[in-house]
Amino acid sequence: MFPNAACVVSLVDRLVHRAEVISIEGESYRLKEARERNEARARQR
């Protein structure tokens, strides 16, 4: 897709330069749902 590593570095540099850091606090929905699935599976055994 990219002809060389320099192109990739340049692209990433441009993306990171314009990026904003967003801090999200609280429990992850994916981790919460995975934990609930594992607990449900453990109860079924």
PDB file of C-alpha atoms in Angstrom, residues 7-37:
ATOM      1  CA  CYS A   7       5.760   7.437   3.540  1.00  0.00           C
ATOM      2  CA  VAL A   8       4.274   5.614   6.521  1.00  0.00           C
ATOM      3  CA  VAL A   9       6.240   7.741   8.986  1.00  0.00           C
ATOM      4  CA  SER A  10       5.120  10.903   7.208  1.00  0.00           C
ATOM      5  CA  LEU A  11       1.474   9.835   7.249  1.00  0.00           C
ATOM      6  CA  VAL A  12       1.529   8.894  10.935  1.00  0.00           C
ATOM      7  CA  ASP A  13       3.289  12.175  11.762  1.00  0.00           C
ATOM      8  CA  ARG A  14       0.543  14.185  10.060  1.00  0.00           C
ATOM      9  CA  LEU A  15      -2.221  12.233  11.786  1.00  0.00           C
ATOM     10  CA  VAL A  16      -0.644  12.539  15.228  1.00  0.00           C
ATOM     11  CA  HIS A  17       0.110  16.231  14.732  1.00  0.00           C
ATOM     12  CA  ARG A  18      -3.600  16.993  14.256  1.00  0.00           C
ATOM     13  CA  ALA A  19      -4.874  14.528  16.856  1.00  0.00           C
ATOM     14  CA  GLU A  20      -6.419  15.454  20.173  1.00  0.00           C
ATOM     15  CA  VAL A  21      -6.120  13.342  23.296  1.00  0.00           C
ATOM     16  CA  ILE A  22      -9.477  12.481  24.848  1.00  0.00           C
ATOM     17  CA  SER A  23      -9.540  10.958  28.311  1.00  0.00           C
ATOM     18  CA  ILE A  24     -12.570   8.819  29.016  1.00  0.00           C
ATOM     19  CA  GLU A  25     -13.157   7.815  32.597  1.00  0.00           C
ATOM     20  CA  GLY A  26     -15.346   4.975  33.728  1.00  0.00           C
ATOM     21  CA  GLU A  27     -15.662   1.276  33.161  1.00  0.00           C
ATOM     22  CA  SER A  28     -15.182  -0.115  29.674  1.00  0.00           C
ATOM     23  CA  TYR A  29     -18.395  -1.546  28.219  1.00  0.00           C
ATOM     24  CA  ARG A  30     -16.459  -4.282  26.412  1.00  0.00           C
ATOM     25  CA  LEU A  31     -14.678  -5.383  29.589  1.00  0.00           C
ATOM     26  CA  LYS A  32     -17.927  -5.253  31.565  1.00  0.00           C
ATOM     27  CA  GLU A  33     -19.789  -7.361  28.993  1.00  0.00           C
ATOM     28  CA  ALA A  34     -16.910  -9.853  28.741  1.00  0.00           C
ATOM     29  CA  ARG A  35     -16.876 -10.238  32.530  1.00  0.00           C
ATOM     30  CA  GLU A  36     -20.656 -10.772  32.580  1.00  0.00           C
ATOM     31  CA  ARG A  37     -20.389 -13.379  29.786  1.00  0.00           C
TER      32      ARG A  37
END
